[in-house]
C-alpha cells in the first residue's frame, strides 16, 4: 500500500490549499501506478499556516490517523 500527497490549490484565487491523500497498491507496475485510475483519493488534509512545525505535524499525523482508521481498525492495527 502506498500513501502519497502533494499540496494543491482548491480555489480560483489561490488562497485555499489542501493536501490530497491518495492510496495505491505497490504491486502495480510503475507505468500503471501513476495513472488516474490506479489511485483512490482518501481525503484532504488542511494546511495550517502561521503555526510552528510541531503543531503542523501533529495536525498532519492526526488527520492521517483519522483517514486510515477504517482500514487499521479492521485488522486491529494501530497507527502512531
Short mmCIF file of C-alpha atoms in Angstrom, two decimals:
data_model
loop_
_atom_site.label_atom_id
_atom_site.label_comp_id
_atom_site.label_asym_id
_atom_site.label_seq_id
_atom_site.Cartn_x
_atom_site.Cartn_y
_atom_site.Cartn_z
CA UNK A 1 0.00 0.00 0.00
CA UNK A 2 1.36 3.41 -0.94
CA UNK A 3 0.09 6.69 0.52
CA UNK A 4 1.11 9.95 -1.04
CA UNK A 5 0.13 13.57 -1.06
CA UNK A 6 1.01 16.82 -2.73
CA UNK A 7 -0.26 20.27 -1.84
CA UNK A 8 -2.88 21.57 -4.22
CA UNK A 9 -4.81 24.81 -4.59
CA UNK A 10 -8.58 24.41 -4.09
CA UNK A 11 -9.91 27.81 -5.17
CA UNK A 12 -9.53 30.18 -8.09
CA UNK A 13 -7.76 32.85 -6.04
CA UNK A 14 -5.01 30.51 -4.83
CA UNK A 15 -5.75 31.14 -1.15
CA UNK A 16 -7.10 27.74 -0.08
CA UNK A 17 -4.62 24.88 -0.11
CA UNK A 18 -5.06 21.27 0.95
CA UNK A 19 -3.03 18.07 0.91
CA UNK A 20 -4.98 15.44 -1.02
CA UNK A 21 -4.10 11.96 0.30
CA UNK A 22 -4.13 9.18 -2.29
CA UNK A 23 -3.73 5.45 -1.83
CA UNK A 24 -2.42 2.97 -4.37
CA UNK A 25 -1.17 -0.59 -4.32
CA UNK A 26 2.57 -1.16 -4.52
CA UNK A 27 2.24 -4.26 -6.69
CA UNK A 28 1.05 -2.21 -9.68
CA UNK A 29 3.76 -1.68 -12.30
CA UNK A 30 5.21 1.86 -12.26
CA UNK A 31 3.68 2.80 -15.61
CA UNK A 32 0.20 1.89 -14.29
CA UNK A 33 0.63 3.25 -10.74
CA UNK A 34 0.92 6.85 -11.96
CA UNK A 35 -2.32 6.73 -13.94
CA UNK A 36 -5.52 8.28 -12.61
CA UNK A 37 -7.46 5.01 -12.29
CA UNK A 38 -4.71 3.31 -10.22
CA UNK A 39 -5.18 5.55 -7.18
CA UNK A 40 -8.02 6.49 -4.87
CA UNK A 41 -8.50 9.80 -3.09
CA UNK A 42 -8.85 9.14 0.66
CA UNK A 43 -9.42 12.74 1.66
CA UNK A 44 -7.86 16.14 2.16
CA UNK A 45 -5.69 17.39 4.99
CA UNK A 46 -5.91 21.12 5.69
CA UNK A 47 -2.72 23.14 5.53
CA UNK A 48 -2.37 25.26 8.66
CA UNK A 49 -0.28 28.34 8.03
CA UNK A 50 1.28 30.55 10.64
CA UNK A 51 1.87 27.80 13.23
CA UNK A 52 5.07 26.16 14.37
CA UNK A 53 6.28 22.91 12.84
CA UNK A 54 5.22 20.77 15.81
CA UNK A 55 1.55 21.83 15.56
CA UNK A 56 1.63 21.43 11.78
CA UNK A 57 2.97 17.87 12.08
CA UNK A 58 0.52 16.97 14.86
CA UNK A 59 -2.35 18.06 12.61
CA UNK A 60 -0.95 16.06 9.69
CA UNK A 61 -0.47 12.86 11.72
CA UNK A 62 -3.87 13.11 13.41
CA UNK A 63 -5.53 13.60 10.02
CA UNK A 64 -3.76 10.56 8.56
CA UNK A 65 -4.83 8.52 11.58
CA UNK A 66 -8.47 9.53 11.03
CA UNK A 67 -8.30 8.75 7.30
CA UNK A 68 -6.75 5.31 7.91
CA UNK A 69 -8.91 4.35 10.90
CA UNK A 70 -11.39 2.19 8.92
CA UNK A 71 -8.56 0.15 7.41
CA UNK A 72 -6.47 -0.14 10.57
CA UNK A 73 -9.36 -0.97 12.88
CA UNK A 74 -10.50 -3.80 10.61
CA UNK A 75 -7.20 -5.62 11.25
CA UNK A 76 -6.74 -4.42 14.86
CA UNK A 77 -3.69 -2.36 13.87
CA UNK A 78 -2.59 0.91 15.42
CA UNK A 79 -1.04 3.98 13.90
CA UNK A 80 1.47 6.09 15.81
#
